[in-house]
XYZ file of C-alpha atoms in Angstrom:
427
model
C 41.134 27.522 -102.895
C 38.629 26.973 -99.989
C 36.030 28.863 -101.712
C 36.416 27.042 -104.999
C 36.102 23.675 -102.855
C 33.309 24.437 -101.114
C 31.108 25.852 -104.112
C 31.998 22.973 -106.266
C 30.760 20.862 -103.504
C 27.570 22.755 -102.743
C 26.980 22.984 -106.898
C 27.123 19.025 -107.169
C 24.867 18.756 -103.858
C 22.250 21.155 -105.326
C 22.389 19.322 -108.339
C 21.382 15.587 -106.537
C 24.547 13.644 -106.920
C 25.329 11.130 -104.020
C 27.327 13.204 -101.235
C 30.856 11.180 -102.019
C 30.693 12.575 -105.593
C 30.904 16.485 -104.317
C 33.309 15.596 -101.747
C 35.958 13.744 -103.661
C 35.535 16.081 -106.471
C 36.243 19.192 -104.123
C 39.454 17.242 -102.843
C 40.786 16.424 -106.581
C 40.296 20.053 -107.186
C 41.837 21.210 -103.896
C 44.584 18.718 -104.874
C 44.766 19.613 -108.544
C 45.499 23.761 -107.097
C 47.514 23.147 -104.332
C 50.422 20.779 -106.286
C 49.724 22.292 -109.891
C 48.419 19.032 -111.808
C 47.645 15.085 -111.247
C 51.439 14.383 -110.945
C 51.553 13.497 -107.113
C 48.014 11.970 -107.369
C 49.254 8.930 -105.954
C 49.456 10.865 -102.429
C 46.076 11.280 -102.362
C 45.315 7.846 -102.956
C 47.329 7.023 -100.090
C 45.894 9.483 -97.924
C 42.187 8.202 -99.095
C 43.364 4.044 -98.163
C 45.049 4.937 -95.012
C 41.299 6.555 -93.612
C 40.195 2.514 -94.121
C 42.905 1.250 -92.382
C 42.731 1.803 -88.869
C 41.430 -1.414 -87.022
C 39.392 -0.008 -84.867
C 37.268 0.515 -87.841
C 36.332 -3.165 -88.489
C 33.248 -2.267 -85.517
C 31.149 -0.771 -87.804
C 30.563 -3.687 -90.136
C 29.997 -5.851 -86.993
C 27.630 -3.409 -85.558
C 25.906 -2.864 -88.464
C 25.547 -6.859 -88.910
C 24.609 -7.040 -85.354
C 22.103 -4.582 -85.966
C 20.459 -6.515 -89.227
C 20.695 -9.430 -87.950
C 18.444 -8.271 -84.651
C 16.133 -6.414 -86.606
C 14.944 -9.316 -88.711
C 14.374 -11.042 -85.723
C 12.751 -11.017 -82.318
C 15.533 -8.966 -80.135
C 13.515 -6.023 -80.996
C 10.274 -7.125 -79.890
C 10.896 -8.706 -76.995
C 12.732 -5.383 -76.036
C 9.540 -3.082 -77.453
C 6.992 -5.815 -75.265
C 9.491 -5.888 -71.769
C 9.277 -1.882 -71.351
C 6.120 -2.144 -72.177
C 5.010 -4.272 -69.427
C 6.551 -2.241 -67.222
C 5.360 1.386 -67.744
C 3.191 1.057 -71.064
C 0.236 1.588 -68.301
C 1.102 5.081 -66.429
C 0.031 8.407 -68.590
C 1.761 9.079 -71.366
C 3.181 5.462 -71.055
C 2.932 4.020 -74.448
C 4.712 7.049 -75.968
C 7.643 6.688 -72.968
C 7.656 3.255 -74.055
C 8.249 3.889 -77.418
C 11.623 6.523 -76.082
C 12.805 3.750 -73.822
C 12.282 1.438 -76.543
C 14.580 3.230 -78.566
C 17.130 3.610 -76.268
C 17.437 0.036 -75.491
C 17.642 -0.913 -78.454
C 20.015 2.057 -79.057
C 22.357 0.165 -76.878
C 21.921 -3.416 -78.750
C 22.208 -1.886 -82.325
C 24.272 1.771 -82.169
C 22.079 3.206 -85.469
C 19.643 5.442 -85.583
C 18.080 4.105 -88.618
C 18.027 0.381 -87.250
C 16.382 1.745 -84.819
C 14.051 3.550 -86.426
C 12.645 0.973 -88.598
C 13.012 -1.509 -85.270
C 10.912 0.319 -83.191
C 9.296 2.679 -85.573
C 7.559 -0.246 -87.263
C 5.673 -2.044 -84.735
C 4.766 0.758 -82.435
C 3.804 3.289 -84.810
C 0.569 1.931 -85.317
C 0.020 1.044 -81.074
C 0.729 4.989 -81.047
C -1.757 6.295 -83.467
C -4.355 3.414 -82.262
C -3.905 5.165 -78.383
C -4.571 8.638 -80.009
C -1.468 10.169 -80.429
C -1.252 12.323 -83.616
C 1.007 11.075 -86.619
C 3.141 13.692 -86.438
C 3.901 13.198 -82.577
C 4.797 9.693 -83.112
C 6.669 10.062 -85.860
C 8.669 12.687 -84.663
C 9.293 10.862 -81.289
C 10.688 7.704 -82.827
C 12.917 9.288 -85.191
C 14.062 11.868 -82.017
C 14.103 9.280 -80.071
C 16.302 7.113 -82.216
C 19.508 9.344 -81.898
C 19.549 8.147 -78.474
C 21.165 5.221 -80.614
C 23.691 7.993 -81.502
C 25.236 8.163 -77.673
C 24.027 4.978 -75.906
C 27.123 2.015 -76.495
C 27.416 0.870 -79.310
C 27.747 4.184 -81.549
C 28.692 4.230 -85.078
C 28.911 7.928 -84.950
C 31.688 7.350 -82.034
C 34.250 4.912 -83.472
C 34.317 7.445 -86.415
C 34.879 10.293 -84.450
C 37.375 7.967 -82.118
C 39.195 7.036 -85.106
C 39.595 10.575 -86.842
C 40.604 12.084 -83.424
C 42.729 9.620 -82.233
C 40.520 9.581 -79.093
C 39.367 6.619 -77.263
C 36.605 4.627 -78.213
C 36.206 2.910 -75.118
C 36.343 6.294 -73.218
C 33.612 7.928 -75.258
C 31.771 4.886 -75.243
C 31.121 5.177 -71.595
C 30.710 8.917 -71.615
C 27.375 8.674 -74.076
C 25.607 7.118 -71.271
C 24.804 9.872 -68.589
C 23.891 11.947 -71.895
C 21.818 9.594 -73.472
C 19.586 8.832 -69.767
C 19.266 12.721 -69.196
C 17.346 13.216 -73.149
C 15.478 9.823 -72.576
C 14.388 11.580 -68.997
C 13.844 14.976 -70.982
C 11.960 12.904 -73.676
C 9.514 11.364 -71.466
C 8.511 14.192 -69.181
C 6.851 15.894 -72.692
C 5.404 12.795 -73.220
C 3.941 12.553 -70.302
C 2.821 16.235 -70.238
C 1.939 15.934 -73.971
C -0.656 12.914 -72.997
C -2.287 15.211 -70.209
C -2.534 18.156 -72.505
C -4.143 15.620 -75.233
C -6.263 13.256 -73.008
C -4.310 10.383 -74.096
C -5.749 7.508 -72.443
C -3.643 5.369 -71.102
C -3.244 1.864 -71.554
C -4.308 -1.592 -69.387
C -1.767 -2.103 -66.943
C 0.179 -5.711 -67.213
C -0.211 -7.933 -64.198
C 3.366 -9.344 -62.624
C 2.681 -13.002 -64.453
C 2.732 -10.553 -67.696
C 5.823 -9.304 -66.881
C 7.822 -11.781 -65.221
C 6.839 -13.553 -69.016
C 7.716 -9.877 -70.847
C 11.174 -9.902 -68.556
C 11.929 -14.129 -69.429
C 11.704 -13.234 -73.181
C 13.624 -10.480 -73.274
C 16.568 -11.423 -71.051
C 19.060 -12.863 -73.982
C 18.384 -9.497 -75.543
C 19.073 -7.618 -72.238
C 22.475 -9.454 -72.016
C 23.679 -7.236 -75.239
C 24.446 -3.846 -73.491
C 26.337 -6.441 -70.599
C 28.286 -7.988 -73.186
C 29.718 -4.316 -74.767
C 29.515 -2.584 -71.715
C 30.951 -4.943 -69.189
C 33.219 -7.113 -71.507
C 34.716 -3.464 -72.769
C 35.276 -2.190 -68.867
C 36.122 -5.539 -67.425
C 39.258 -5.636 -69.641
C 38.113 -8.376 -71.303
C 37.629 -7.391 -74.974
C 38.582 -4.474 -77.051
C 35.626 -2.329 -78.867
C 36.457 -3.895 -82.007
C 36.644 -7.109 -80.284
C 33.009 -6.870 -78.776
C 31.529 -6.044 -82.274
C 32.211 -9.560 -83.227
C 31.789 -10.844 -80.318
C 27.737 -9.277 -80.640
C 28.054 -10.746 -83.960
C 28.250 -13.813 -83.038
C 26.016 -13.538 -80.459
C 23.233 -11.961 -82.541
C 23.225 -14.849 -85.108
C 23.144 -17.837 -82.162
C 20.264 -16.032 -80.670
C 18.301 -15.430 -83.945
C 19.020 -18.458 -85.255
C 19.443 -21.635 -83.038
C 17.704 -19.997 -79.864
C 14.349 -17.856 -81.008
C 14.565 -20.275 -84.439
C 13.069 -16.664 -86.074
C 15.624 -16.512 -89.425
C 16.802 -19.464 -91.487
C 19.821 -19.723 -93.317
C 18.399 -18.335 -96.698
C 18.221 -15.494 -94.428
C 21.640 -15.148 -94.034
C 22.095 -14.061 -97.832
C 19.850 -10.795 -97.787
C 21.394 -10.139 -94.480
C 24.817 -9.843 -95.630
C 24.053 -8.323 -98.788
C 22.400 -5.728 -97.162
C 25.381 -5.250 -94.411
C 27.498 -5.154 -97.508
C 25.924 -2.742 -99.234
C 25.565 0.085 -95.783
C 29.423 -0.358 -94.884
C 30.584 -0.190 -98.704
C 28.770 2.997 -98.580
C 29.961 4.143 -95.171
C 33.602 3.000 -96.085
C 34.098 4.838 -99.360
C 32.646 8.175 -97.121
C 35.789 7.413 -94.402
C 37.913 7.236 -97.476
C 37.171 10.145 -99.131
C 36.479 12.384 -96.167
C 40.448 11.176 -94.663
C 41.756 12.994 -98.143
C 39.639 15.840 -98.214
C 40.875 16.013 -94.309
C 44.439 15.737 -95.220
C 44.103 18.246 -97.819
C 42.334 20.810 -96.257
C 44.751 20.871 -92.903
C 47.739 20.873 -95.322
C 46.461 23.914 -96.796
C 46.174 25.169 -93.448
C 42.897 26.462 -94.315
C 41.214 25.170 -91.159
C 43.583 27.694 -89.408
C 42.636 30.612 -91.828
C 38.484 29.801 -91.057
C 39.338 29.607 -87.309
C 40.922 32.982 -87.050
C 38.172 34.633 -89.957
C 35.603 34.109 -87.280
C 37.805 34.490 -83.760
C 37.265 31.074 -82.452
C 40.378 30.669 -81.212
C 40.497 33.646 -78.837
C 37.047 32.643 -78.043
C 37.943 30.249 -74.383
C 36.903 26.909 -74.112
C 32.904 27.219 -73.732
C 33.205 29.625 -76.650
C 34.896 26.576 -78.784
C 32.461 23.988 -77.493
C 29.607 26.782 -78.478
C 31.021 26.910 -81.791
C 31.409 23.390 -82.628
C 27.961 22.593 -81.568
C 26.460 25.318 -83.835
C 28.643 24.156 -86.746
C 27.755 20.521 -86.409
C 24.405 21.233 -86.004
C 23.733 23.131 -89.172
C 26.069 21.240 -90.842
C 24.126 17.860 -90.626
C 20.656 19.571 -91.373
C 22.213 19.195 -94.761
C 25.124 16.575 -95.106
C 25.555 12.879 -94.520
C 26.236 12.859 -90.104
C 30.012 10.450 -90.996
C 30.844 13.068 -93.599
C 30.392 16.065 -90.945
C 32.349 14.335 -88.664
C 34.923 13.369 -91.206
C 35.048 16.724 -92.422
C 34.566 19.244 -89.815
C 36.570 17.406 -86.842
C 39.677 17.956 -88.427
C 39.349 21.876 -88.509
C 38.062 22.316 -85.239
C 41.024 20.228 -84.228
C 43.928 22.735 -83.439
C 41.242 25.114 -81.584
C 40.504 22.347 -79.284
C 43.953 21.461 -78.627
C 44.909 25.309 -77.884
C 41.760 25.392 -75.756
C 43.147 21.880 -73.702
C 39.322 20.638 -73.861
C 38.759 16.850 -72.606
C 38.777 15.304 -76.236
C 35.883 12.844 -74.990
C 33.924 15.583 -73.834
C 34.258 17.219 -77.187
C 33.546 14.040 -78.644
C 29.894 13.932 -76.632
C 29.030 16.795 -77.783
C 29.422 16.524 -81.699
C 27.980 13.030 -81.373
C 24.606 14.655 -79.785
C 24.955 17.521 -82.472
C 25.133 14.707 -85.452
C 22.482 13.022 -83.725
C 20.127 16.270 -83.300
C 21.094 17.032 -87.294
C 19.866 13.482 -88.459
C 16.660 14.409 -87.442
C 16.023 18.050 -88.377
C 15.021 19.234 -91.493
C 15.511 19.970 -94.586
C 18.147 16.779 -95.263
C 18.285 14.856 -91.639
C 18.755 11.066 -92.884
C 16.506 10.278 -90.128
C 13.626 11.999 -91.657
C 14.234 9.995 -95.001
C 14.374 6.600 -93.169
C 11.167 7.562 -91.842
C 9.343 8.778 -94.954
C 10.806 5.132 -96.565
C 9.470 2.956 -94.079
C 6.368 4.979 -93.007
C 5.126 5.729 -96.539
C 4.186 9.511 -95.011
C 5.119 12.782 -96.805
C 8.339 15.023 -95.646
C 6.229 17.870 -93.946
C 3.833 15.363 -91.732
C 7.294 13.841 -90.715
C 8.905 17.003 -89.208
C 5.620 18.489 -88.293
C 6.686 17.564 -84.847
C 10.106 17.957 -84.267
C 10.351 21.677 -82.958
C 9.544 20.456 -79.381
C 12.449 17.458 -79.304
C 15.044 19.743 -81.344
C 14.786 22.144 -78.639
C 14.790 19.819 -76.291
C 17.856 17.685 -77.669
C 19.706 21.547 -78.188
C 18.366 22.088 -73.937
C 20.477 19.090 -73.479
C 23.885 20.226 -75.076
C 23.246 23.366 -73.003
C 23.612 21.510 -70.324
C 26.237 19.066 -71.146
C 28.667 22.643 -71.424
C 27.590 23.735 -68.684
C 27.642 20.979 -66.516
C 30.534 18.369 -68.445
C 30.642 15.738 -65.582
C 27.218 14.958 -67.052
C 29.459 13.475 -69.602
C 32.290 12.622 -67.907
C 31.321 11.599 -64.447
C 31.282 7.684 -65.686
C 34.141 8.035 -67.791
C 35.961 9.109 -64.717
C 34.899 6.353 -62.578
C 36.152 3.764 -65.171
C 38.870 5.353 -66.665
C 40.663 7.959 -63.629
């Protein structure tokens, strides 16, 4: 039955159709064999509704209108022109800008494509302009964008939170030691790629430029202080500080920096309507072709085929990274989570690994996936908004894959990486 699943889904892949039309199809077949007809279809229906229902789902929307609603405005700039000021001047400094950049506004938005086409846009052209080659700066803005992927706010994390049953809060704060240690990776090639290159380096800002760069970007700045410290301090929930960025997002936007007007607020929401309709029907579907597949048991059966679970822990963590990792060179990152977390489930439970930890590390692996070729969404987002064919796009990426994979090395190897914050807050 597995095998029939899977090549129906790989057949309608192959043949272009949108990636919830293989996967529901290989769960109505799955279903079809395993209770011999459509007589209990009604099950799966359930199954399907009850993936939408947890609450701690309503975040993404919020994020994702957060996100818009910044990205049409000036939040991003005044980010982009504040790290500037402050390092755009040392070697290498514009392109450590740019990584910085990304991260920041990693932890306003928590997407990788918002950020992409945040950041991307304006300093794409500052990049090529300083003498960087195309396929350097695009391959360090879309890398650098999956920072979004662990820095709070992450999409990728309240879907892996709510499959697992882990908590969000927990692997909220456990993204961040991960997500400094690949911006400090990032930057030292940067730095070494500008020496290599003879980058020159750009005019240094004086303090009055800063102390103006700093002023304009503090109501930005207090994003990552409203998740981070309203979350910790007790005084919201996750779900709770999505709306409360909401909220925040629009006053800023539109009755502080004046930079939207209310027409705006129509192709905002549209938009915003259109990503989590999308992302929602992929939850959905992915829940019952979860339920399906652990009914069947047949996550058990491809465990045991391939000796994971006598494997130990690091053997486990290992596996799920490799699995991930391929995985999302070819598949929409929520449907590999939706998908694949479920059968690695009862491995890491017989293993006893930290669920967070284990959460880290797929999040870093979807991220890594997003941008790596042939199918990384990343890549796409970039070729959209950049205009720039597919092979100039991942000309680059070798260097930051490795780099990104370097990091998930380390993360087993070293898990308070991960966890150290976690601990503090949480232990």
């Amino acid at each position: 039955m597995a095998t029939i699943m899977m090549v129906i889904m790989i057949g309608l892949l192959l043949l272009g159709f949108p990636m919830m039309v293989p996967l529901i199809t290989g769960a109505v077949v799955g279903f079809v064999m395993m209770f011999d007809g459509f007589g209990q279809m009604g099950t799966f229906i359930q199954q399907m509704m009850g993936g939408i229902r947890p609450a701690s789902l309503i975040a993404v929307p919020m994020f994702i209108l957060a996100a818009d609603i910044m990205t049409r405005g000036q939040s991003a700039d005044r980010l982009i022109n504040m790290v500037m000021a402050f390092i755009g001047h040392v070697k290498g400094g514009l392109a450590i800008s740019t990584a910085a950049s990304c991260t920041l506004f990693g932890a306003v938005s928590g997407s990788t494509q918002a950020t992409v086409v945040a950041v991307g846009s304006p300093l794409r052209p500052k990049l090529l302009k300083a003498g960087y080659s195309d396929s350097f700066s695009l391959a360090l803005i879309i890398n650098s964008s999956d920072i979004a992927f662990l820095i709070p706010p992450s999409i990728g994390f309240i879907i892996y939170g709510v499959i697992s049953g882990t908590s969000i809060a927990e692997l909220f704060i456990a993204g961040i030691g991960p997500g400094i240690m690949i911006l400090a990776m990032f930057s030292l090639y940067c730095l070494i790629y500008a020496y290599v290159n003879k980058v020159p380096t750009e005019e240094r800002a004086n303090w009055k430029e800063r102390g103006v760069a700093v002023r304009d970007a503090l109501w930005p700045l207090f994003f990552p202080v409203i998740i981070v410290g309203g979350i910790y301090g007790g005084i919201f929930s996750p779900t709770e500080a999505a709306a409360v960025c909401v909220l925040y997002a629009f006053l800023l936007e539109f009755a502080v920096f004046r930079s939207l007007k209310l027409p705006d607020i129509y192709r905002i929401a549209k938009s915003t309507g259109l990503i989590t309709a999308v992302v929602f029907i992929l939850v959905a579907v992915g829940n019952g072709f979860s339920w399906i597949i652990s009914f069947a048991q047949i996550p058990q059966a491809i465990l045991e085929s391939v000796g994971v679970n006598e494997a130990g822990p690091v053997g486990v963590l290992i596996a799920i990274c490799v699995a991930f990792f391929i995985a999302c060179m070819f598949v929409d990152p929520i449907v590999v989570i939706l998908v694949l977390t479920p059968i690695f489930a009862p491995a890491i439970e017989a293993t006893g690994l930290d669920p967070v930890l284990v959460g880290v590390l797929i999040t870093l692996q979807v991220a890594i996936g997003s941008a790596t070729p042939p199918f990384g969404c990343d890549i796409f987002t970039a070729i959209a908004i950049f205009k720039r064919p597919y092979w100039e796009v991942i000309r680059g990426t070798p260097p930051f894959v490795f780099m990104l994979v370097a990091a998930a090395g380390l993360i087993i190897a070293f898990p308070q990486i991960a966890l150290f914050l976690r601990d503090v807050a949480f232990r």
